[in-house]
Coordinates of C-alpha atoms in Angstrom, one line a residue:
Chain X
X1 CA -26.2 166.2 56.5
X2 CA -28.1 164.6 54.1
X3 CA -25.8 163.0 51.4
X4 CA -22.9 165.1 53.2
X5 CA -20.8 162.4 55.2
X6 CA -21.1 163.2 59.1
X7 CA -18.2 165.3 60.0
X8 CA -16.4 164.1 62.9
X9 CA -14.4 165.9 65.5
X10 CA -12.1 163.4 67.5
X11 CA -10.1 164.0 70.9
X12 CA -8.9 162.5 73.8
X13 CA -6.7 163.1 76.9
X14 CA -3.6 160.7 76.5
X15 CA -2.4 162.6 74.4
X16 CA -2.6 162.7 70.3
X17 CA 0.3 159.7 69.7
X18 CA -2.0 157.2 72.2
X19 CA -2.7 153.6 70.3
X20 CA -6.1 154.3 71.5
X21 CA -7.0 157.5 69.4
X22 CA -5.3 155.8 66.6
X23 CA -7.9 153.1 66.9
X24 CA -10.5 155.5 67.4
X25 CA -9.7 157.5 64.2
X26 CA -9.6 154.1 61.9
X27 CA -13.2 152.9 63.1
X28 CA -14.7 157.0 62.6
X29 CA -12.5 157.1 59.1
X30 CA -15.2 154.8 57.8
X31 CA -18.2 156.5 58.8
X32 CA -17.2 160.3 57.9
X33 CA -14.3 163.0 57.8
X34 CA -13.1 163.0 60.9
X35 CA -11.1 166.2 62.8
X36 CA -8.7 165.4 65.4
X37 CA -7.8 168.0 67.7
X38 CA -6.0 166.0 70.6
X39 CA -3.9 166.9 73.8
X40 CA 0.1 167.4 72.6
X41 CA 1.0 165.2 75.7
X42 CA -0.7 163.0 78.1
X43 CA -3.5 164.7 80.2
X44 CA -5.5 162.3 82.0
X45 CA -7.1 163.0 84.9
X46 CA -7.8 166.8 84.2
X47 CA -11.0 167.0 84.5
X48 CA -13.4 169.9 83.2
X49 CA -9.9 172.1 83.4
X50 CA -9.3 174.8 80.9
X51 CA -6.7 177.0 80.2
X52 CA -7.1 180.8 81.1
X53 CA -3.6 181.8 82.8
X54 CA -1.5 180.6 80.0
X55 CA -1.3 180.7 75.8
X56 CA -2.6 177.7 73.8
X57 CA -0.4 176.5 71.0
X58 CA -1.8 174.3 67.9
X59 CA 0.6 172.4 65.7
X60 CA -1.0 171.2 62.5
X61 CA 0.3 167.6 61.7
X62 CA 0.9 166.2 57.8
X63 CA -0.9 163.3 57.2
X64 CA -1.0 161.2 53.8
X65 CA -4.3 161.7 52.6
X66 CA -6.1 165.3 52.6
X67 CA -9.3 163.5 53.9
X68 CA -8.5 163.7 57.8
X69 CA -7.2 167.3 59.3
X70 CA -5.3 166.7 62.3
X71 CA -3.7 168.9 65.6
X72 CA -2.4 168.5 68.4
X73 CA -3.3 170.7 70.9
X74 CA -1.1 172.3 74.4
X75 CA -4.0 172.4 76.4
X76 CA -6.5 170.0 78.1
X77 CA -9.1 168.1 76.6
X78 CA -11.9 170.3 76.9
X79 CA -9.6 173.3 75.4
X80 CA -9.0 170.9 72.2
X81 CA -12.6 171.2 71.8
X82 CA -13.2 174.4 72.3
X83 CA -10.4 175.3 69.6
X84 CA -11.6 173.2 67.4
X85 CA -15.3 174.1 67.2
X86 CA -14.5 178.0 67.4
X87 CA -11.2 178.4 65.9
X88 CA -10.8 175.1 63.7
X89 CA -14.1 174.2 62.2
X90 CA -15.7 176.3 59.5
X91 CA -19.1 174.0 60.9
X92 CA -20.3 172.7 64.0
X93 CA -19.6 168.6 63.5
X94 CA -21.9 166.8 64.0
X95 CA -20.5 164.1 66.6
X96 CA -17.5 164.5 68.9
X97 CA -16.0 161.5 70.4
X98 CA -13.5 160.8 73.0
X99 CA -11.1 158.5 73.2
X100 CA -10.6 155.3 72.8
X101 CA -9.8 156.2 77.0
X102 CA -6.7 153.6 78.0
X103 CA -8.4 152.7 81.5
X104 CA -11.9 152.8 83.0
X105 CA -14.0 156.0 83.0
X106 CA -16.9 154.3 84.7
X107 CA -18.4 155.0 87.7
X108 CA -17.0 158.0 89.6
X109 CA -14.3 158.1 87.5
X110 CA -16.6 160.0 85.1
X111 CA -16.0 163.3 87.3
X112 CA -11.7 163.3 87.0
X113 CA -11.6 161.9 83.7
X114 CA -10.5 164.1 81.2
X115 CA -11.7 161.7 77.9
X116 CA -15.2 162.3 79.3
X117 CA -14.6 165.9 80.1
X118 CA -14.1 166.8 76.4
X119 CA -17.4 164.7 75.3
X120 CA -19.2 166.5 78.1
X121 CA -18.2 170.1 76.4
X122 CA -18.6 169.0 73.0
X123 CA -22.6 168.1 74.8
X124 CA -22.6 171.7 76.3
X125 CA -22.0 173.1 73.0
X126 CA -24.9 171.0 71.7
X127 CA -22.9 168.8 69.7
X128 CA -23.6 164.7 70.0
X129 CA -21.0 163.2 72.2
X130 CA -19.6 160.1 73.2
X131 CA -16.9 159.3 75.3
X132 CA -15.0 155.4 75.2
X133 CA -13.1 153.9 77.5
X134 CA -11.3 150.1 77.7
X135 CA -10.5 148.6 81.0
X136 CA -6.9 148.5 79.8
X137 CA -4.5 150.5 81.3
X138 CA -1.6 148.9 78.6
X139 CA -0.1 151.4 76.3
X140 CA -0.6 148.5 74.0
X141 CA -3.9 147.5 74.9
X142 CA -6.1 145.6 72.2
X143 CA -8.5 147.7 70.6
X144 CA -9.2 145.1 68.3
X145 CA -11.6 143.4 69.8
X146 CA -13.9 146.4 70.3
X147 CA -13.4 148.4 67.3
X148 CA -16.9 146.5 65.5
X149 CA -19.6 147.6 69.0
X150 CA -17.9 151.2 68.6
X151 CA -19.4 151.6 65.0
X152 CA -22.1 150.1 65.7
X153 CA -22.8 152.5 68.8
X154 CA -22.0 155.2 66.6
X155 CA -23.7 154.4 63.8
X156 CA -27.0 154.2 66.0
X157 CA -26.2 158.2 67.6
X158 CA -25.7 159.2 64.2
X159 CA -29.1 157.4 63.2
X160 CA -31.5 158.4 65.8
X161 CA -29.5 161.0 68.0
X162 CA -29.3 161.3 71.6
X163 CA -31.8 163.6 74.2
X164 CA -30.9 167.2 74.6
X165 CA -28.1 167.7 77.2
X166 CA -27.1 164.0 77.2
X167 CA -24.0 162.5 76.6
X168 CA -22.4 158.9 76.5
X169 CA -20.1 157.1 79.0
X170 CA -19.1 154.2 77.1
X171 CA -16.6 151.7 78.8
X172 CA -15.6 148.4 77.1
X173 CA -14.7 145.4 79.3
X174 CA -11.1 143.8 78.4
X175 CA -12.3 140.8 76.7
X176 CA -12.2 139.4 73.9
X177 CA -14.9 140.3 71.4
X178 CA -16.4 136.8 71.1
X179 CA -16.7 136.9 75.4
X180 CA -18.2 140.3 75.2
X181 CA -21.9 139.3 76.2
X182 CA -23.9 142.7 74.8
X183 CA -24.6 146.6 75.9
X184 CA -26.1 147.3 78.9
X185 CA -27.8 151.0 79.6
X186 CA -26.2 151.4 83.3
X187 CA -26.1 154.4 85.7
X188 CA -23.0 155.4 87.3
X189 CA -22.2 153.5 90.6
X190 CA -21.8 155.0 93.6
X191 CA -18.2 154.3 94.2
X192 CA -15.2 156.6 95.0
X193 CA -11.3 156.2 95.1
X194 CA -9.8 156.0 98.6
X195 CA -6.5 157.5 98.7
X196 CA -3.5 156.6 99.7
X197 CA -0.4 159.2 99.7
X198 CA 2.8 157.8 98.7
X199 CA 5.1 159.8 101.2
X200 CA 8.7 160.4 100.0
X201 CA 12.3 162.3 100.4
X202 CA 13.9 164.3 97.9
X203 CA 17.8 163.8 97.7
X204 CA 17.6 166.8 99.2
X205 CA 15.9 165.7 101.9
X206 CA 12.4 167.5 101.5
X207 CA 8.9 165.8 101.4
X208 CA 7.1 165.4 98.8
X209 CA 3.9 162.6 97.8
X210 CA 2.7 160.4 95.2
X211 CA -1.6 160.6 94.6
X212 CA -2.6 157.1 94.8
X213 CA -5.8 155.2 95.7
X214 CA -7.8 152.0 95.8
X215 CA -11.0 152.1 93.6
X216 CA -13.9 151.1 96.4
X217 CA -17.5 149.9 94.9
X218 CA -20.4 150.9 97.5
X219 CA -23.4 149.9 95.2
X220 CA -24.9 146.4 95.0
X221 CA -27.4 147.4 92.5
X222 CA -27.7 145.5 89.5
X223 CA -28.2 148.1 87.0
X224 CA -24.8 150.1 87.4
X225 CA -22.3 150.7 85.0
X226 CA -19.8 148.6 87.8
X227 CA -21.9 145.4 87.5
X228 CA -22.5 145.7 83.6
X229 CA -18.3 145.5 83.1
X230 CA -17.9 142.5 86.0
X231 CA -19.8 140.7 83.9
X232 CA -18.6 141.0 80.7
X233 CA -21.1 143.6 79.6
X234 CA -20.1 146.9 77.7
X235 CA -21.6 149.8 80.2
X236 CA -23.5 152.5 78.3
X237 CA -24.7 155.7 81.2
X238 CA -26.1 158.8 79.9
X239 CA -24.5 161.8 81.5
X240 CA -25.0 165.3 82.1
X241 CA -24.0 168.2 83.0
X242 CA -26.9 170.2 85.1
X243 CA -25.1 169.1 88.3
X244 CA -28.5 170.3 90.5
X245 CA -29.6 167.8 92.6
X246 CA -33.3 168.1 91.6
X247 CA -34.1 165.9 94.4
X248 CA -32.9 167.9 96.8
X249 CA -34.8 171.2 96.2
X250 CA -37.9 170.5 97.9
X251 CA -36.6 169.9 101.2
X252 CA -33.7 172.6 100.7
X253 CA -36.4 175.3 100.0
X254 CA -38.2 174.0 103.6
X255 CA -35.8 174.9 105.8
X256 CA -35.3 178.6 107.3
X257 CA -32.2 180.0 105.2
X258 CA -32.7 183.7 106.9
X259 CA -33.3 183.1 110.1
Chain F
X1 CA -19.6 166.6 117.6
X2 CA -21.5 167.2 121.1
X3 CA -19.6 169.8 122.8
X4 CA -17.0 169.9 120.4
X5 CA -16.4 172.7 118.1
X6 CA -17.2 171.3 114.5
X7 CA -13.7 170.2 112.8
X8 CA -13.8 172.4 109.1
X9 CA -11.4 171.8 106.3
X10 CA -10.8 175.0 104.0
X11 CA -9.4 175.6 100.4
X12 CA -10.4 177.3 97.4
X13 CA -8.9 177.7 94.0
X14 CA -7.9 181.5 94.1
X15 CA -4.0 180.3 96.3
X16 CA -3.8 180.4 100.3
X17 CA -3.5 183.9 99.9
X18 CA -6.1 185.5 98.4
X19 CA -8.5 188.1 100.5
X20 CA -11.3 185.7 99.7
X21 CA -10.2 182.7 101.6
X22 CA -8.9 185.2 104.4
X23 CA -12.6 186.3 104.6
X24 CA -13.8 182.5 104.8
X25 CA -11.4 181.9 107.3
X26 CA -12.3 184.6 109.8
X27 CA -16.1 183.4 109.4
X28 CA -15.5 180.0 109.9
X29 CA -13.0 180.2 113.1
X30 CA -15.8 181.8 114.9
X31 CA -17.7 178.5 114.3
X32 CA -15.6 175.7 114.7
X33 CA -11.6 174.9 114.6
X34 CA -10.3 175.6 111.3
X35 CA -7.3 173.7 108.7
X36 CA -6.6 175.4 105.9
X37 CA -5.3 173.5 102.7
X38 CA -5.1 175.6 99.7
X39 CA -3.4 176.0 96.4
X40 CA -0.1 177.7 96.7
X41 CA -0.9 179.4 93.6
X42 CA -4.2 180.3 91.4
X43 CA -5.9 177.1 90.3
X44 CA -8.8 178.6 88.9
X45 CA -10.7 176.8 86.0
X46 CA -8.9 173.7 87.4
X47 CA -12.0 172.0 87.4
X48 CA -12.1 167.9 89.0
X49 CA -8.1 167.7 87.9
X50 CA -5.9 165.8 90.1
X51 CA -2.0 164.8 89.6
X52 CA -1.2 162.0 89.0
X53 CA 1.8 162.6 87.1
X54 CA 3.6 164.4 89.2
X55 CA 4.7 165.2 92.8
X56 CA 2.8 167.2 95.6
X57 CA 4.1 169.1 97.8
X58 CA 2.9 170.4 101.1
X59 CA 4.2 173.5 103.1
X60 CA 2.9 174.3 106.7
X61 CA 2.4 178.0 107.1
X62 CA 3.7 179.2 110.8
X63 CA 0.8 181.4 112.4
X64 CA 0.2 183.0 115.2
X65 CA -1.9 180.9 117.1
X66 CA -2.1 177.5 117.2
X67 CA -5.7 177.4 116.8
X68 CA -5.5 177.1 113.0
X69 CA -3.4 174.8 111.3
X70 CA -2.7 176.1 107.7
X71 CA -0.6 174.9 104.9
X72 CA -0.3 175.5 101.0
X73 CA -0.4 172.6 98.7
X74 CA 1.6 172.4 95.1
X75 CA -1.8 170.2 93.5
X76 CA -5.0 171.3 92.5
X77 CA -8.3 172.1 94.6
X78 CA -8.9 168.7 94.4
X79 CA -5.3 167.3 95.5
X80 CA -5.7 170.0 98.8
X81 CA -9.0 167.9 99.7
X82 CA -7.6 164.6 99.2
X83 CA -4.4 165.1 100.9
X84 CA -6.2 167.1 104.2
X85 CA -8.4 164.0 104.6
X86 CA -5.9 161.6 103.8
X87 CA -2.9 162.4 104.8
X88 CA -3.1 165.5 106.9
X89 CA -6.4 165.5 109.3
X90 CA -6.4 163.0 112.5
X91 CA -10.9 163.1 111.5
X92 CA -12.9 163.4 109.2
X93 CA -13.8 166.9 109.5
X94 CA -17.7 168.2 110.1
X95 CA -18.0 170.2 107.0
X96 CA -15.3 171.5 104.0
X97 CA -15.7 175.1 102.8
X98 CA -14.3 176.1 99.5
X99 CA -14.0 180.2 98.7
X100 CA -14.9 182.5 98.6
X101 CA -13.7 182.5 95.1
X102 CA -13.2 185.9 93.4
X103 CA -16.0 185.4 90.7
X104 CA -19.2 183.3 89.8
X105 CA -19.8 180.1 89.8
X106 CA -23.1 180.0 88.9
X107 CA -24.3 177.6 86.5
X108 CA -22.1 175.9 83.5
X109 CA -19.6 177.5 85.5
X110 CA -19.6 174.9 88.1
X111 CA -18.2 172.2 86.2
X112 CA -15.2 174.4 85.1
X113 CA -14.0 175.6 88.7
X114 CA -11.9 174.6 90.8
X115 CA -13.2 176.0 93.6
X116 CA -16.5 173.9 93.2
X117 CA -14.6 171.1 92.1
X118 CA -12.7 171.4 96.1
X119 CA -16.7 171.0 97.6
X120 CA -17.8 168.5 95.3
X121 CA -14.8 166.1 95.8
X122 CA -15.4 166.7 99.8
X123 CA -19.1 165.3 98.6
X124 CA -17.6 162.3 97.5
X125 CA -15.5 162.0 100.6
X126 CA -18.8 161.9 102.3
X127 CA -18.1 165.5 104.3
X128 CA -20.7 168.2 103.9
X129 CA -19.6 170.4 101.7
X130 CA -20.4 174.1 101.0
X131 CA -19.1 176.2 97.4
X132 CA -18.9 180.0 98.2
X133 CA -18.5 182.6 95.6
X134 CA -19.0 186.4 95.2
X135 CA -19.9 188.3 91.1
X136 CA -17.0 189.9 91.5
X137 CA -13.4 189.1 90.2
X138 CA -11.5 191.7 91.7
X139 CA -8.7 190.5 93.9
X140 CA -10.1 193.3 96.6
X141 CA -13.6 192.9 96.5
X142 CA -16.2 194.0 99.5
X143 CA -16.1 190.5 101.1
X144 CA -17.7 192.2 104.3
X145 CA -21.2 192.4 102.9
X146 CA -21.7 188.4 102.6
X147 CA -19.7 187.7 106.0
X148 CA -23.3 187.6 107.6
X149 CA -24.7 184.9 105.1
X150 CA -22.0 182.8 105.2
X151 CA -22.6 182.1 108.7
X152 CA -25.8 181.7 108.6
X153 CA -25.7 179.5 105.4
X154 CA -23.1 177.2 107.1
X155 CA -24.7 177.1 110.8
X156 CA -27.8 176.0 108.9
X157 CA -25.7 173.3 107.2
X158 CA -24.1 171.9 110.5
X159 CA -27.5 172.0 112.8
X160 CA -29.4 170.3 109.9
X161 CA -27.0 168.3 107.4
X162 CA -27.2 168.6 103.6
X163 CA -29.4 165.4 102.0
X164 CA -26.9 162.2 101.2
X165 CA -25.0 163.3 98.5
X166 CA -25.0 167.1 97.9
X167 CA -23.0 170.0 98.0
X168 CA -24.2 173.7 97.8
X169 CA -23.5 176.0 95.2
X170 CA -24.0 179.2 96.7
X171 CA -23.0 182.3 94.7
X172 CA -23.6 185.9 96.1
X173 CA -24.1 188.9 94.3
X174 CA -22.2 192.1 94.5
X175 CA -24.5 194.3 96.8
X176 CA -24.2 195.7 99.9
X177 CA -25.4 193.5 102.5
X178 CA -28.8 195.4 103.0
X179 CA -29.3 195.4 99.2
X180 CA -29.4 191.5 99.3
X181 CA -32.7 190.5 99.3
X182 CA -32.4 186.9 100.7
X183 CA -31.8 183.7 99.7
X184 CA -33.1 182.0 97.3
X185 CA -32.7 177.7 96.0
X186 CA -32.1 177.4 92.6
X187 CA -31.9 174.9 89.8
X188 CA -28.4 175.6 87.6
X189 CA -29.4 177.6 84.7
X190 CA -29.2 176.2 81.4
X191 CA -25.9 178.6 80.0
X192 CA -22.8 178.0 78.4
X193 CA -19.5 179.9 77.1
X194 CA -19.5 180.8 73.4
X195 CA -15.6 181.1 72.8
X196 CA -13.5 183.5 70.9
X197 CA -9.8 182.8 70.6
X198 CA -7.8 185.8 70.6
X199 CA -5.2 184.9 67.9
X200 CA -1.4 186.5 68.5
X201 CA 1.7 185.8 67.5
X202 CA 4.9 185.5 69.7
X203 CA 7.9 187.7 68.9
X204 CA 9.3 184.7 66.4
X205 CA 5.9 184.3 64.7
X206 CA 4.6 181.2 66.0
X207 CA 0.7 181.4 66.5
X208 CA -1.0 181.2 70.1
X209 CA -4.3 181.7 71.7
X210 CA -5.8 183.3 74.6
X211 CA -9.2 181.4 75.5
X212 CA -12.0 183.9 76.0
X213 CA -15.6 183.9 76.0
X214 CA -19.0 185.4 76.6
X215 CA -21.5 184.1 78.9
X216 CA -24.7 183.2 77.2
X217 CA -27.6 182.5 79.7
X218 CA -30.1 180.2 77.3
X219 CA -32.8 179.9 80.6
X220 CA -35.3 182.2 80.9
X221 CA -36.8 179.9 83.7
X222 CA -37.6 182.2 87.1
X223 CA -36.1 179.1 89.0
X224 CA -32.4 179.4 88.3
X225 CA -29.4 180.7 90.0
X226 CA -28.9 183.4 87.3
X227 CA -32.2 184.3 87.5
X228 CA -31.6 185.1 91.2
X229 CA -28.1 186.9 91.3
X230 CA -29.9 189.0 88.9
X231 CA -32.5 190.1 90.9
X232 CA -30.7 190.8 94.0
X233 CA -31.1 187.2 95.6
X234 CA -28.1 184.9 97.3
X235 CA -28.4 181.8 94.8
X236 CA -27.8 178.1 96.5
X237 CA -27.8 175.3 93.8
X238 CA -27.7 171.8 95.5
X239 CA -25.0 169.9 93.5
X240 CA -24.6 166.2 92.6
X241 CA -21.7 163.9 91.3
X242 CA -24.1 161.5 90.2
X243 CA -23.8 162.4 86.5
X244 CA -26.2 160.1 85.4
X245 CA -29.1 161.3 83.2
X246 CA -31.3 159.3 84.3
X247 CA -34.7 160.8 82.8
X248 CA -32.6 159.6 79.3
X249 CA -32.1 155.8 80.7
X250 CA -35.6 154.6 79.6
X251 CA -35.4 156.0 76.0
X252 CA -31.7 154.8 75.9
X253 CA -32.4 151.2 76.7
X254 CA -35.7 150.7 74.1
X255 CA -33.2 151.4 71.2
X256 CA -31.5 148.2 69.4
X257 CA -27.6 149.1 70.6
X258 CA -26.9 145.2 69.6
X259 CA -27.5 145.3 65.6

């Protein structure tokens, strides 16, 4: 990098038009030249999903000034990145980040999320990543009041870089920026969604159901991502993506597998 | 349980009809009683996606006995584990099965498929949960040869439980049965897809992509899955959906995130 300004490669999964990108790209527009490769339509809650059955279409979009490239994308949020840093890119950038997520990615929510899926590729391809997410579920949420503890966040990653494999889960209370109390380091809480289907009739007469859940909190501890937001902290949990229980080898490797 | 036959929940990625899941489902209905919720079309590479914005639907599949209870669902892998707990079984069931998927999912690859996804979100659910999957992606590959393992692997599972938490990620390779050499725990090897977008144009002229890649196995540790399959060995990877790294959390929290 060096005198080079950071290059910047920016995504998200509610889609490229999303208040929350827009935000995103403002706060990253004065840090470095920013990339945005984004979902052409709303795609939350896809996951690590990528697209091998079907084509991929990429639709350059004019902007004002030549100093920010931007596309939007048909696929999910882990194919924007892919395209971008293989197809897109003449250089690997040298952050990726997500978002700004409209709603919570903390806890499990980490796992469905399709902001944090895309930071967690753009970490697989050994590129620093960050994902950020507001507890704000409004279209027209205020990213205002948060816009200052993303630069600084990213400022810092830029500054002294994160440990191989990891990547950032960053969710943002929905306060005001005054209220906001600090940033805690968190690990995800063990919680879960408990779903409820929505059963329903067709005019036709044929059933069909709506997903829907209520978001249950099993941990108590005081050092979760859960507790940090409740009390008006910004949650910061490192995340990776060796799944292996590493815990769970020694007494796996006991037991009689060939009996 | 007691006297009971073990309750076990089936899906897989691949659709409800695919010769894999056939083979899973005459293993496991010599163990317990078997419900079958699956895809009602491929939903590989899915990954953790649910819908959420849009409808499922759910279509019991007449059989000839009533001794398995079978339908195809219009969601994801996920959305088929949800809505068989939620919505479809009376119980919890004793154990979900997911496969046998038509193709690895050894290392990285775990976080893209669907079929993994299926076990992991059964994790969450609290059920054990077992991942099957044989190195070979043709639709009419030798699923007899692993028919043996699989009931050990999961009669091993049922006597003894899986630790709080975890899922197993086992991935067979393609031998015949007596040229498998055992089985063998692994930790997920450190590999990843480089990409290369094949770049076409449709009969207008627009641009579109097909997303391929080549595996690229970094790892040359003797302790991973790929360093098993290679060497004639079943590989079993204990999974986790706690994401958090938490080896990074000390470094993470010494650093000034409030300047």
């Amino acid at each position: 990098m060096k005198n080079e300004r950071p290059l910047i490669l920016i995504t998200n999964d509610d889609g490229v038009s999303a208040p929350g990108i827009r935000a995103l790209i403002e706060v990253m527009a004065t840090i470095g030249d920013v990339v945005i490769v984004a979902p052409d339509k709303p795609q939350s809650a896809m996951g690590h999903a990528i697209t091998i059955n079907d084509t991929l279409y990429l639709n350059k979009i004019s902007k004002d000034t030549d100093a920010i490239t931007e596309y939007s994308c048909s696929g999910t949020p882990v194919d924007c990145v892919k395209i971008a840093v293989h197809e897109i890119l003449k250089r690997k950038p040298d952050l990726c980040v997500s978002g700004i997520n409209h709603g919570s990615n903390s806890s499990i929510n980490v796992i469905y999320s399709g902001t944090m899926s895309a930071a967690v590729e753009a970490g697989i391809e050994g590129i620093q990543a960050i994902g950020f997410s507001l507890l704000d579920y409004d279209w027209n949420a205020d990213f205002e009041q948060i816009k200052s503890f993303i630069k600084t966040i990213t400022l810092e990653v830029l500054k002294n870089k994160l440990p191989e494999g990891v990547i950032l889960n960053v969710n943002f209370p929905k306060l005001k920026e005054k209220e906001i109390k600090g940033i805690k380091i968190c690990r995800q809480a063990n919680a879960l969604w408990t779903e409820k289907f929505d059963k329903r009739q067709t005019p036709q007469g044929k059933d069909y159901y709506w997903l829907t859940g209520e978001f249950v909190n099993q941990d108590k501890g005081e050092d979760t991502d859960e507790w940090a937001l409740h009390n008006g902290f910004i949650s910061i949990v490192p995340v990776q993506f060796d799944l292996t229980a590493h815990h769970a080898i020694q007494n796996l490797t006991k037991r009689d597998w060939n009996e």
